[in-house]
Coordinates of N, CA and C in Angstrom, one line a residue:
X1 N 13.7 -1.6 -21.8 CA 13.4 0.1 -21.4 C 14.3 1.2 -22.9
X2 N 13.4 2.1 -23.1 CA 14.4 2.9 -23.4 C 14.3 4.5 -22.7
X3 N 15.2 4.7 -22.1 CA 15.0 6.1 -21.9 C 13.9 7.1 -21.4
X4 N 13.6 7.5 -23.2 CA 12.4 8.2 -23.5 C 11.6 7.0 -23.6
X5 N 11.0 6.2 -22.2 CA 10.0 6.0 -22.4 C 9.4 6.1 -20.5
X6 N 8.2 6.1 -20.5 CA 8.6 6.7 -19.4 C 7.1 4.8 -18.4
X7 N 8.1 4.7 -17.2 CA 7.8 3.7 -16.3 C 6.1 2.7 -16.9
X8 N 6.1 1.5 -17.0 CA 4.2 1.0 -16.6 C 3.7 0.6 -15.1
X9 N 3.8 1.7 -14.7 CA 3.0 1.4 -13.1 C 2.0 0.9 -13.0
X10 N 0.8 -0.4 -13.0 CA -0.4 -1.0 -12.2 C -0.6 -0.3 -10.7
X11 N -2.1 0.1 -10.4 CA -2.3 0.3 -9.6 C -3.4 -0.2 -9.1
X12 N -3.1 -1.0 -8.5 CA -4.7 -2.2 -7.5 C -5.3 -1.4 -7.6
X13 N -6.4 -1.4 -8.0 CA -8.3 -1.0 -7.6 C -9.2 -1.6 -6.5
X14 N -10.2 -0.9 -6.2 CA -11.1 -1.3 -4.8 C -11.4 -1.5 -5.8
X15 N -12.6 -3.0 -4.4 CA -13.5 -3.2 -6.1 C -15.2 -2.5 -4.6
X16 N -16.2 -2.9 -5.6 CA -17.4 -2.5 -4.3 C -18.6 -3.0 -4.9
X17 N -20.0 -3.5 -3.8 CA -20.2 -4.4 -4.4 C -21.4 -3.4 -5.1
X18 N -22.5 -3.6 -6.2 CA -23.5 -2.7 -6.6 C -24.2 -2.4 -5.9
X19 N -25.0 -1.2 -6.0 CA -25.7 0.2 -4.7 C -27.1 -0.9 -5.7
X20 N -27.3 -0.6 -4.5 CA -29.3 -0.7 -3.7 C -30.3 1.2 -3.7
X21 N -29.0 1.8 -3.5 CA -30.1 2.9 -3.0 C -29.2 4.4 -4.0
X22 N -28.8 3.9 -4.8 CA -29.4 5.0 -6.1 C -27.4 5.4 -5.6
X23 N -26.4 4.8 -5.4 CA -25.2 5.2 -5.6 C -24.7 5.3 -7.3
X24 N -23.0 4.8 -7.4 CA -22.4 4.4 -8.5 C -23.5 3.9 -9.7
X25 N -23.7 3.0 -9.5 CA -24.4 1.7 -10.6 C -25.1 0.4 -9.6
X26 N -25.3 -0.1 -10.2 CA -26.1 -1.7 -9.7 C -25.4 -2.7 -10.1
X27 N -24.6 -2.4 -10.3 CA -23.7 -3.7 -11.0 C -21.7 -3.3 -10.0
X28 N -22.2 -4.9 -9.9 CA -19.9 -5.0 -8.9 C -19.6 -4.2 -9.6
X29 N -18.2 -3.2 -9.4 CA -17.5 -1.4 -9.7 C -16.2 -1.4 -9.1
X30 N -15.5 -0.7 -10.0 CA -13.9 -0.7 -9.5 C -14.3 0.3 -8.7
X31 N -12.9 0.9 -7.7 CA -12.8 2.7 -7.8 C -11.1 2.5 -6.9
X32 N -10.9 4.0 -8.0 CA -9.4 4.5 -6.9 C -9.8 6.4 -7.1
X33 N -8.6 6.6 -6.2 CA -8.7 8.0 -5.7 C -8.2 8.4 -7.1
X34 N -8.6 9.4 -8.1 CA -7.8 10.0 -8.5 C -6.1 11.0 -8.2
X35 N -6.2 10.9 -6.6 CA -4.6 11.2 -6.9 C -3.5 10.1 -7.0
X36 N -3.7 9.5 -7.1 CA -3.2 8.0 -6.8 C -2.4 8.1 -8.2
X37 N -3.2 8.0 -9.4 CA -2.4 8.3 -11.0 C -1.8 9.7 -11.1
X38 N -2.1 10.6 -10.5 CA -1.9 12.0 -10.5 C -0.4 12.1 -9.7
X39 N -0.6 11.2 -9.1 CA 1.2 11.2 -8.4 C 1.7 10.4 -9.3
X40 N 1.9 9.3 -10.2 CA 2.8 8.4 -10.0 C 2.8 9.2 -11.9
X41 N 1.5 10.2 -12.6 CA 1.8 10.0 -13.1 C 2.9 11.6 -13.1
X42 N 2.7 12.6 -12.3 CA 3.4 13.3 -12.0 C 4.7 13.3 -11.5
X43 N 5.0 12.0 -11.7 CA 7.1 11.5 -11.0 C 7.3 11.3 -11.6
X44 N 6.3 10.8 -12.9 CA 7.0 10.6 -14.9 C 6.9 9.0 -15.2
X45 N 5.9 8.6 -13.8 CA 5.6 6.9 -14.3 C 4.1 7.4 -15.0
X46 N 3.4 5.9 -15.9 CA 2.3 6.9 -16.8 C 2.1 4.8 -16.0
X47 N 0.8 5.4 -15.2 CA -0.7 5.1 -14.6 C -1.4 4.4 -15.4
X48 N -1.4 2.8 -14.9 CA -2.0 1.4 -15.7 C -3.5 1.4 -14.1
X49 N -4.4 1.2 -14.3 CA -5.4 0.8 -12.8 C -5.4 -1.1 -13.7
X50 N -5.0 -1.9 -12.4 CA -4.9 -3.1 -12.9 C -6.2 -3.7 -12.1
X51 N -7.2 -4.9 -12.5 CA -8.1 -5.5 -11.6 C -8.0 -6.8 -11.3
X52 N -9.1 -7.3 -10.6 CA -9.1 -8.3 -9.7 C -8.8 -10.0 -9.9
X53 N -8.4 -10.8 -10.6 CA -8.3 -11.3 -11.7 C -6.6 -12.2 -11.2
X54 N -6.9 -13.0 -9.9 CA -5.4 -13.7 -10.3 C -5.1 -14.3 -11.2
X55 N -5.7 -15.2 -11.3 CA -5.3 -16.5 -12.7 C -4.7 -15.6 -14.1
X56 N -4.7 -13.9 -13.9 CA -3.8 -13.4 -15.3 C -3.0 -11.6 -14.6
X57 N -2.3 -13.0 -12.8 CA -1.7 -11.8 -12.3 C 0.5 -11.9 -13.3
X58 N 0.0 -13.2 -13.8 CA 1.3 -13.4 -14.3 C 1.7 -12.6 -15.5
X59 N 0.7 -13.0 -16.0 CA 0.8 -12.0 -17.7 C 0.7 -9.8 -17.3
X60 N -0.6 -9.5 -16.6 CA -0.4 -8.2 -16.2 C 1.3 -8.8 -16.0
X61 N 2.0 -8.6 -14.6 CA 2.9 -8.6 -14.2 C 4.5 -8.8 -15.2
X62 N 4.8 -9.1 -15.7 CA 5.7 -9.2 -16.9 C 5.0 -7.6 -18.5
X63 N 4.3 -7.4 -17.7 CA 3.8 -6.4 -19.6 C 4.0 -4.3 -18.1
X64 N 4.3 -5.2 -16.7 CA 4.6 -3.7 -15.9 C 6.0 -3.2 -15.5
X65 N 6.4 -2.7 -15.2 CA 7.7 -1.6 -15.0 C 7.4 -1.7 -13.1
X66 N 6.2 -1.4 -12.7 CA 6.5 -1.1 -11.4 C 5.0 -1.8 -10.8
X67 N 4.9 -2.4 -9.5 CA 3.3 -1.9 -9.3 C 3.4 -1.1 -7.8
X68 N 1.6 -0.4 -7.7 CA 2.1 0.1 -6.4 C 0.5 -0.4 -5.7
X69 N 0.6 -1.4 -5.1 CA -0.6 -1.6 -4.0 C -1.1 -0.9 -3.2
X70 N -2.4 -0.6 -3.6 CA -3.2 0.4 -2.6 C -3.8 -0.3 -1.7
X71 N -4.9 0.5 -0.4 CA -5.5 1.2 0.0 C -7.0 0.9 -0.2
X72 N -7.7 0.3 1.5 CA -9.0 0.1 1.2 C -10.1 0.5 2.4
X73 N -11.4 0.7 2.8 CA -11.6 0.1 3.4 C -12.1 -1.1 4.0
X74 N -11.6 -2.3 3.8 CA -11.5 -3.6 4.0 C -10.2 -3.9 4.7
X75 N -9.9 -5.4 5.5 CA -8.5 -5.6 5.9 C -8.4 -7.0 5.4
X76 N -6.7 -7.2 5.4 CA -6.2 -8.7 5.1 C -6.6 -10.4 5.9
X77 N -7.7 -10.7 5.5 CA -7.6 -12.1 6.0 C -6.9 -13.1 7.4
X78 N -7.5 -12.8 8.1 CA -6.6 -13.4 9.4 C -5.4 -15.2 9.2
X79 N -6.8 -16.1 8.6 CA -6.5 -16.7 8.3 C -5.2 -16.8 7.7
X80 N -5.0 -15.3 6.2 CA -3.6 -15.7 5.6 C -2.6 -16.3 6.5
X81 N -2.6 -15.1 8.4 CA -0.7 -15.5 8.8 C -1.4 -15.6 9.8
X82 N -2.9 -16.5 9.9 CA -2.5 -17.6 10.8 C -3.2 -17.6 12.7
X83 N -3.5 -16.3 12.6 CA -4.9 -15.3 13.7 C -5.8 -15.5 13.6
X84 N -7.2 -16.9 14.1 CA -7.7 -16.9 14.0 C -8.3 -15.9 15.7
X85 N -9.7 -15.9 16.5 CA -10.2 -16.4 15.0 C -10.8 -14.7 14.4
X86 N -11.4 -14.3 13.5 CA -10.9 -12.3 13.3 C -12.2 -11.8 15.1
X87 N -11.3 -10.2 14.2 CA -12.1 -9.9 15.0 C -13.2 -8.8 15.2
X88 N -14.2 -8.3 15.4 CA -15.4 -8.4 14.6 C -15.2 -6.8 13.9
X89 N -14.1 -6.1 14.0 CA -14.0 -5.2 13.4 C -14.1 -5.6 12.1
X90 N -13.1 -6.9 12.0 CA -12.5 -7.3 10.2 C -14.2 -6.9 9.4
X91 N -13.1 -6.1 8.8 CA -13.7 -7.0 7.2 C -12.7 -6.9 6.0
X92 N -13.3 -7.9 5.0 CA -12.5 -8.6 4.1 C -13.0 -8.3 2.5
X93 N -12.3 -8.2 1.5 CA -12.8 -8.2 0.3 C -12.1 -9.6 -0.5
X94 N -12.1 -11.8 -0.5 CA -11.3 -11.8 -0.3 C -10.5 -12.5 -2.7
X95 N -11.9 -12.0 -2.6 CA -11.0 -11.8 -4.6 C -10.3 -10.8 -4.0
X96 N -10.4 -9.4 -4.4 CA -9.2 -8.6 -4.2 C -7.7 -9.2 -3.5
X97 N -7.8 -9.5 -2.4 CA -7.0 -9.7 -1.5 C -6.3 -11.1 -2.4
X98 N -7.1 -11.9 -3.0 CA -6.0 -12.9 -4.4 C -5.5 -12.5 -4.8
X99 N -5.9 -11.8 -5.3 CA -5.0 -11.0 -7.1 C -4.1 -10.5 -6.7
X100 N -4.6 -9.0 -5.8 CA -3.4 -8.8 -4.8 C -1.8 -9.7 -4.5
X101 N -2.8 -10.8 -4.2 CA -0.9 -10.8 -3.1 C -0.7 -12.3 -3.9
X102 N -1.4 -12.4 -5.6 CA -0.9 -13.2 -6.6 C 0.2 -11.9 -7.6
X103 N -0.2 -11.0 -7.8 CA 0.8 -9.3 -8.1 C 1.5 -10.0 -7.4
X104 N 1.5 -9.5 -5.9 CA 3.1 -9.1 -5.9 C 3.9 -10.2 -5.5
X105 N 3.4 -10.9 -4.8 CA 3.7 -12.5 -5.8 C 4.6 -12.5 -7.0
X106 N 4.1 -12.0 -7.9 CA 5.4 -12.3 -9.5 C 5.7 -11.1 -9.4
X107 N 5.3 -9.6 -8.6 CA 6.2 -8.7 -8.7 C 7.7 -9.3 -7.9
X108 N 7.2 -9.7 -6.8 CA 8.6 -10.6 -6.2 C 10.1 -10.9 -7.3
X109 N 8.7 -11.7 -7.7 CA 9.7 -13.2 -8.4 C 10.3 -12.9 -9.7
X110 N 9.7 -11.9 -9.6 CA 10.3 -10.8 -10.9 C 11.1 -10.6 -10.8
X111 N 11.9 -9.4 -9.7 CA 12.1 -7.9 -9.9 C 11.4 -7.6 -9.5
X112 N 10.3 -7.5 -10.1 CA 9.9 -5.4 -10.1 C 10.2 -4.8 -9.3
X113 N 9.5 -3.8 -9.2 CA 9.9 -2.0 -7.8 C 8.6 -2.9 -7.6
X114 N 8.4 -2.7 -6.0 CA 6.8 -2.4 -5.7 C 6.4 -1.2 -4.6
X115 N 5.5 -0.9 -4.0 CA 5.2 0.1 -3.5 C 4.0 -0.5 -2.6
X116 N 3.6 -0.8 -1.8 CA 2.3 -1.4 -1.2 C 2.4 0.1 0.5
X117 N 0.4 0.4 -0.1 CA 0.6 0.9 0.8 C -1.1 0.9 1.9
X118 N -0.8 1.6 2.9 CA -1.8 1.0 3.6 C -2.0 -0.8 3.7
X119 N -3.4 -0.7 3.5 CA -3.7 -1.9 3.4 C -2.9 -2.6 2.8
X120 N -2.0 -1.9 1.4 CA -1.3 -2.8 0.6 C 0.3 -3.1 1.2
X121 N 0.7 -2.2 2.9 CA 1.6 -2.7 3.1 C 1.2 -3.2 4.5
X122 N 0.2 -4.1 4.5 CA 0.0 -4.9 5.7 C -0.2 -6.2 5.0
X123 N -0.5 -6.8 3.6 CA -0.3 -7.5 2.6 C 1.2 -7.8 2.0
X124 N 1.6 -6.7 2.1 CA 2.7 -7.5 2.1 C 3.6 -7.8 2.8
X125 N 3.7 -7.1 4.6 CA 4.3 -8.1 4.8 C 3.5 -9.0 5.3
X126 N 2.5 -10.1 5.1 CA 1.7 -11.6 5.0 C 2.1 -11.8 3.8
X127 N 2.6 -11.4 3.1 CA 3.4 -12.0 1.7 C 4.7 -12.7 2.5
X128 N 6.0 -11.6 3.1 CA 6.7 -12.1 3.8 C 6.9 -12.9 5.1
X129 N 5.5 -13.2 5.1 CA 5.5 -14.3 6.1 C 5.4 -13.5 8.0
X130 N 5.2 -12.2 7.7 CA 5.0 -11.5 9.1 C 2.7 -12.2 9.4
X131 N 2.9 -11.2 10.5 CA 1.9 -11.3 11.3 C 1.3 -9.9 11.4
X132 N 0.1 -10.0 11.2 CA -1.0 -7.8 11.3 C -1.1 -7.4 12.7
X133 N -1.7 -6.8 13.1 CA -2.6 -6.7 15.0 C -4.0 -6.2 14.4
X134 N -5.1 -7.1 14.8 CA -6.6 -7.2 13.8 C -6.6 -5.7 14.2
X135 N -6.2 -5.2 15.1 CA -7.0 -4.0 15.8 C -6.9 -4.3 16.7
X136 N -5.7 -1.5 15.8 CA -4.6 -1.1 17.2 C -5.1 -0.9 18.6
X137 N -6.1 0.2 19.2 CA -7.0 -0.1 20.6 C -6.3 -1.5 21.4
X138 N -7.7 -2.3 20.6 CA -6.7 -3.9 21.7 C -5.0 -3.8 22.2
X139 N -4.7 -4.0 21.3 CA -2.8 -3.9 21.4 C -2.1 -3.1 22.0
X140 N -3.0 -1.5 21.1 CA -2.2 -0.1 22.0 C -2.9 0.6 22.5
X141 N -3.1 0.1 23.5 CA -3.2 0.8 24.3 C -4.0 2.7 24.5
X142 N -2.7 2.9 24.6 CA -1.8 4.6 24.6 C -1.6 5.1 22.8
X143 N -2.1 4.3 22.0 CA -1.9 4.8 20.8 C -2.6 5.7 20.1
X144 N -1.6 5.8 19.1 CA -2.4 7.8 18.3 C -3.4 6.9 17.3
X145 N -4.4 8.6 17.3 CA -5.7 8.4 16.6 C -5.1 7.6 15.6
X146 N -5.7 6.6 14.3 CA -4.8 6.5 13.3 C -5.7 6.2 12.0
X147 N -6.3 6.8 13.3 CA -7.7 7.0 12.4 C -8.3 8.1 12.4
X148 N -6.9 9.1 12.1 CA -7.2 10.3 12.0 C -8.2 11.4 12.0
X149 N -9.3 11.7 13.0 CA -10.3 12.4 12.7 C -10.8 13.8 11.2
X150 N -8.9 14.4 11.6 CA -8.9 15.4 10.7 C -9.2 14.9 9.6
X151 N -8.6 16.5 8.2 CA -9.9 15.1 6.8 C -7.8 15.1 6.1
X152 N -8.1 13.5 5.5 CA -6.8 11.7 5.5 C -5.9 13.4 4.2
X153 N -6.1 14.6 3.7 CA -5.7 15.4 3.0 C -3.8 16.9 4.3
X154 N -4.4 16.1 4.9 CA -3.8 17.2 6.3 C -2.6 15.7 7.0
X155 N -2.2 16.7 7.7 CA -1.4 15.3 8.3 C -1.8 15.4 10.1
X156 N -1.6 13.2 10.3 CA -2.1 13.5 11.3 C -1.2 13.1 12.2
X157 N -0.2 12.2 11.9 CA 1.1 12.9 13.7 C 3.0 13.0 12.5
X158 N 3.0 11.8 13.7 CA 4.4 12.4 12.2 C 4.9 11.2 12.3
X159 N 5.9 10.7 12.1 CA 7.0 9.0 12.0 C 8.8 9.2 12.1
X160 N 9.1 7.8 12.9 CA 10.5 8.2 13.4 C 10.6 7.0 12.1
X161 N 12.3 7.6 10.7 CA 12.1 7.0 10.4 C 13.5 7.1 10.6
X162 N 14.2 4.8 10.1 CA 15.0 4.3 10.9 C 16.7 4.7 10.0
X163 N 17.7 5.3 10.8 CA 18.6 5.3 10.0 C 18.6 3.8 9.9
X164 N 20.2 4.5 8.5 CA 20.9 3.5 7.9 C 19.5 2.5 6.9
X165 N 18.6 3.0 7.0 CA 17.3 1.6 5.2 C 17.3 2.4 3.8
X166 N 16.5 2.2 3.8 CA 17.0 2.5 2.1 C 15.2 3.6 1.7
X167 N 14.6 3.7 3.7 CA 13.9 5.1 3.3 C 14.7 5.8 3.8
X168 N 15.1 5.9 4.5 CA 15.5 6.9 4.8 C 16.8 7.5 3.9
X169 N 17.6 7.1 3.2 CA 18.2 7.4 1.8 C 17.9 7.9 1.2
X170 N 15.8 7.5 0.9 CA 15.9 8.1 -0.1 C 14.9 9.3 -0.1
X171 N 14.6 10.3 1.3 CA 14.1 10.9 1.4 C 14.2 11.4 2.7
X172 N 15.4 11.0 3.1 CA 17.0 12.3 3.3 C 16.5 13.1 4.9
X173 N 15.8 11.9 5.8 CA 15.0 13.2 6.8 C 14.7 11.4 8.0
X174 N 14.9 12.4 8.9 CA 14.7 11.4 10.2 C 13.7 11.0 10.8
X175 N 12.0 12.4 10.4 CA 11.3 12.1 10.9 C 10.3 12.5 9.3
X176 N 8.8 12.6 9.7 CA 8.4 12.7 8.5 C 6.4 12.6 8.6
X177 N 6.0 14.1 8.5 CA 4.7 14.0 8.6 C 4.1 13.0 7.6
X178 N 2.5 13.3 8.5 CA 1.9 11.7 7.7 C 1.2 12.3 7.4
X179 N -0.4 11.3 6.5 CA -1.5 10.9 7.0 C -1.8 9.3 8.0
X180 N -3.2 9.0 7.8 CA -3.4 8.3 9.4 C -4.3 7.7 8.9
X181 N -4.5 6.4 8.8 CA -5.9 6.5 8.3 C -6.8 4.3 8.0
X182 N -6.0 3.7 9.8 CA -5.6 2.2 9.8 C -6.3 2.2 11.3
X183 N -6.7 0.3 11.3 CA -7.2 0.7 12.1 C -6.3 -1.5 12.8
X184 N -5.6 -1.5 11.4 CA -4.8 -2.1 12.0 C -3.5 -2.0 11.9
X185 N -2.7 -2.8 12.0 CA -1.3 -2.8 12.0 C -0.1 -3.7 11.5
X186 N 0.3 -3.7 11.2 CA 1.6 -5.0 10.8 C 2.8 -5.9 12.5
X187 N 2.2 -6.5 13.3 CA 2.8 -7.0 14.3 C 4.7 -7.1 14.6
X188 N 4.4 -8.0 13.0 CA 5.6 -8.7 12.5 C 5.9 -9.1 11.0
X189 N 6.8 -8.1 10.2 CA 7.4 -8.3 9.2 C 7.9 -9.3 8.2
X190 N 8.2 -10.6 9.2 CA 8.4 -11.6 8.1 C 9.8 -11.5 7.8
X191 N 10.2 -11.1 6.6 CA 12.0 -11.6 5.7 C 12.2 -10.0 6.2
X192 N 11.0 -8.9 5.5 CA 10.8 -7.5 5.8 C 11.8 -6.8 7.1
X193 N 12.0 -5.6 7.0 CA 13.0 -5.1 7.5 C 11.9 -3.6 8.0
X194 N 11.2 -3.6 9.2 CA 10.6 -2.5 9.7 C 11.7 -1.1 9.3
X195 N 11.0 -0.3 8.8 CA 11.9 1.2 8.3 C 11.4 2.5 8.8
X196 N 10.4 3.0 9.4 CA 9.5 3.5 10.5 C 9.1 3.0 11.2
X197 N 8.2 3.5 11.9 CA 6.9 3.6 13.4 C 6.4 4.5 13.6
X198 N 5.5 5.0 14.9 CA 4.9 6.3 14.6 C 5.6 6.4 16.7
X199 N 5.3 7.2 17.3 CA 5.7 7.8 18.3 C 4.7 6.2 19.4
X200 N 4.3 6.4 19.6 CA 3.5 5.5 20.3 C 4.1 3.8 19.8
X201 N 5.1 3.3 18.6 CA 5.4 2.1 18.7 C 4.7 1.3 17.5
X202 N 3.5 2.1 16.9 CA 3.5 1.2 15.7 C 3.6 1.2 14.1
X203 N 4.2 0.5 13.8 CA 5.2 -0.3 12.2 C 3.8 0.9 11.3
X204 N 4.9 1.6 10.7 CA 4.8 2.8 9.8 C 5.4 2.6 8.1
X205 N 6.2 1.4 8.3 CA 7.2 1.5 6.5 C 7.4 -0.1 7.7
X206 N 7.9 -0.4 6.3 CA 8.8 -2.3 5.7 C 9.5 -2.1 4.8
X207 N 10.3 -2.3 4.9 CA 11.2 -2.5 3.2 C 11.7 -4.0 2.3
X208 N 12.5 -3.9 1.4 CA 13.2 -5.6 1.8 C 14.4 -5.7 1.1
X209 N 15.5 -6.0 2.8 CA 16.5 -5.7 1.4 C 16.7 -6.5 0.7
X210 N 17.7 -6.0 -0.2 CA 18.2 -7.4 -2.0 C 17.3 -7.2 -3.0
X211 N 16.2 -6.4 -2.6 CA 15.2 -6.2 -3.9 C 15.3 -4.9 -4.2
X212 N 15.1 -3.9 -5.3 CA 15.2 -3.1 -6.6 C 14.7 -2.3 -5.8
X213 N 13.5 -2.0 -5.0 CA 12.7 -1.5 -5.1 C 11.9 -2.4 -5.1
X214 N 10.7 -3.0 -2.9 CA 10.1 -2.8 -2.1 C 9.7 -2.1 -0.9
X215 N 9.4 -1.2 -1.2 CA 9.0 -1.0 0.6 C 7.3 -1.4 -0.1
X216 N 7.3 -1.3 1.5 CA 5.8 -0.9 2.1 C 5.4 0.2 3.5
X217 N 4.5 1.6 3.0 CA 3.8 2.8 4.1 C 2.6 2.3 4.4
X218 N 2.2 3.0 5.5 CA 0.7 2.6 5.9 C 0.3 3.9 5.4
X219 N 1.3 5.1 5.9 CA 0.5 6.6 5.8 C 0.1 6.4 3.9
X220 N -0.6 7.4 3.2 CA -0.9 7.5 2.1 C -0.4 8.2 1.1
X221 N 0.7 8.4 0.4 CA 2.3 9.6 0.3 C 1.8 9.2 -0.5
X222 N 0.5 9.4 -1.8 CA -0.2 9.9 -2.4 C -0.8 11.4 -2.8
X223 N -1.3 11.6 -1.0 CA -1.8 13.3 -1.2 C -0.5 14.2 -1.1
X224 N 0.1 13.3 -0.6 CA 1.7 14.8 -1.2 C 1.3 15.4 -0.2
X225 N 2.0 15.2 1.6 CA 1.8 15.8 2.2 C 3.0 16.2 2.9
X226 N 4.5 15.7 2.2 CA 5.8 16.2 2.5 C 6.1 16.0 1.7
X227 N 7.3 16.3 1.6 CA 8.5 16.1 0.3 C 8.7 14.9 -0.3
X228 N 8.2 14.2 1.1 CA 8.6 12.4 1.7 C 7.7 12.0 0.8
X229 N 6.6 12.4 0.7 CA 6.1 11.5 0.5 C 5.5 10.8 -1.7
X230 N 6.4 12.5 -2.6 CA 6.8 12.6 -3.6 C 7.6 12.0 -3.6
X231 N 8.6 12.5 -3.0 CA 10.2 11.1 -2.9 C 9.6 9.0 -3.1
X232 N 8.8 9.7 -2.5 CA 8.8 7.9 -2.8 C 8.7 7.4 -3.5
X233 N 7.2 7.5 -4.6 CA 6.3 7.5 -6.0 C 7.9 7.9 -7.0
X234 N 8.9 8.5 -6.3 CA 10.1 9.1 -7.9 C 11.8 7.8 -7.4
X235 N 11.1 7.3 -5.8 CA 12.7 6.3 -5.7 C 11.2 5.3 -6.1
X236 N 10.3 5.2 -6.9 CA 10.3 3.5 -7.1 C 9.8 3.5 -9.0
X237 N 10.2 5.3 -9.3 CA 9.4 5.6 -11.2 C 11.2 5.3 -11.1
X238 N 12.2 5.8 -10.2 CA 13.0 5.6 -11.4 C 13.6 3.8 -10.7
X239 N 13.7 3.5 -9.7 CA 14.5 2.4 -10.1 C 12.8 1.4 -11.3
X240 N 11.8 1.9 -10.9 CA 11.5 1.0 -12.4 C 12.2 1.8 -13.6
X241 N 11.9 2.5 -13.8 CA 12.9 3.1 -15.2 C 14.3 1.2 -15.2
X242 N 15.1 1.7 -14.0 CA 16.0 0.8 -14.2 C 16.1 -0.5 -14.6
X243 N 15.4 -1.0 -13.5 CA 14.9 -2.1 -14.1 C 13.1 -2.7 -14.5
X244 N 12.9 -1.9 -16.3 CA 11.8 -2.5 -16.8 C 12.2 -2.8 -17.5
X245 N 11.5 -3.5 -17.7 CA 10.9 -4.2 -19.5 C 11.6 -3.5 -20.2

C-alpha cells in the first residue's frame, strides 16, 4: 500500500427486520451509527460498510486493510461457546453472527488489524476459544451499571488498563473513562489476554499477542469520550497502513 493511500477499513453493519409500524422500511435493512464511520475517517482511514454474507468473507477481507466488528442490541448464541441453555435475556441474530465470525476468522488468518467493539469483543473472545457470561447480574451481584442510565456519549465508569499490554502502550495511561452498554461479558478470553477490567472485575478489553493488531473493547470508543478512544482507532489504522494490501 502506498503511503498516500488511506487504509480501507471494513465496518460490519447491524441488521433489522421489516417494520410493521411505519419504521424505516417494510423490508429488512442494515443499520450503522454515523459516528463509527466518522471516527475512522477522522483518524485517517477510509471506512466501508460490510454486510452479512459469510460466503463472501474471504473475498471481502482480502480487499480490506483492517476490520471493525461493531456492537448491537443482540448476543452471541451460547451454543457457540458450549453454554446451554440460553439465559432468558439472550437475543440472537444468527446470520449476522455467522458472517462476523467468518470475517474475523479471515482477518486473523490474513493478519489484518482487527478491532472488536462491545459485542464484537465478545465474538472475538469466542472465536479465540473463550466463553461469555450470559447475564452480568447473575455472575457479578455487586456489578456496576454496565447498562448505564446516562446517555451513551457520556462516561459510565472507568476501566483499569493492565500494565505491559499493547493497550497500555497504545493509550499511555492506566485508567480510562468509558461508556457502557452491555449485559454480557467475557468470562474467559481463550487465546486472548485480558488487558483491561472494570472496578467490579468485569473484563473490559482483550488482545491477541503476536498479532499486528487484534483487540476487543467492551465500551464504544467511536463516541470519543476520552483521548484513549481515538488512540484505539489511530492504532488500528496505523497497523493497517503497515500491513495493508
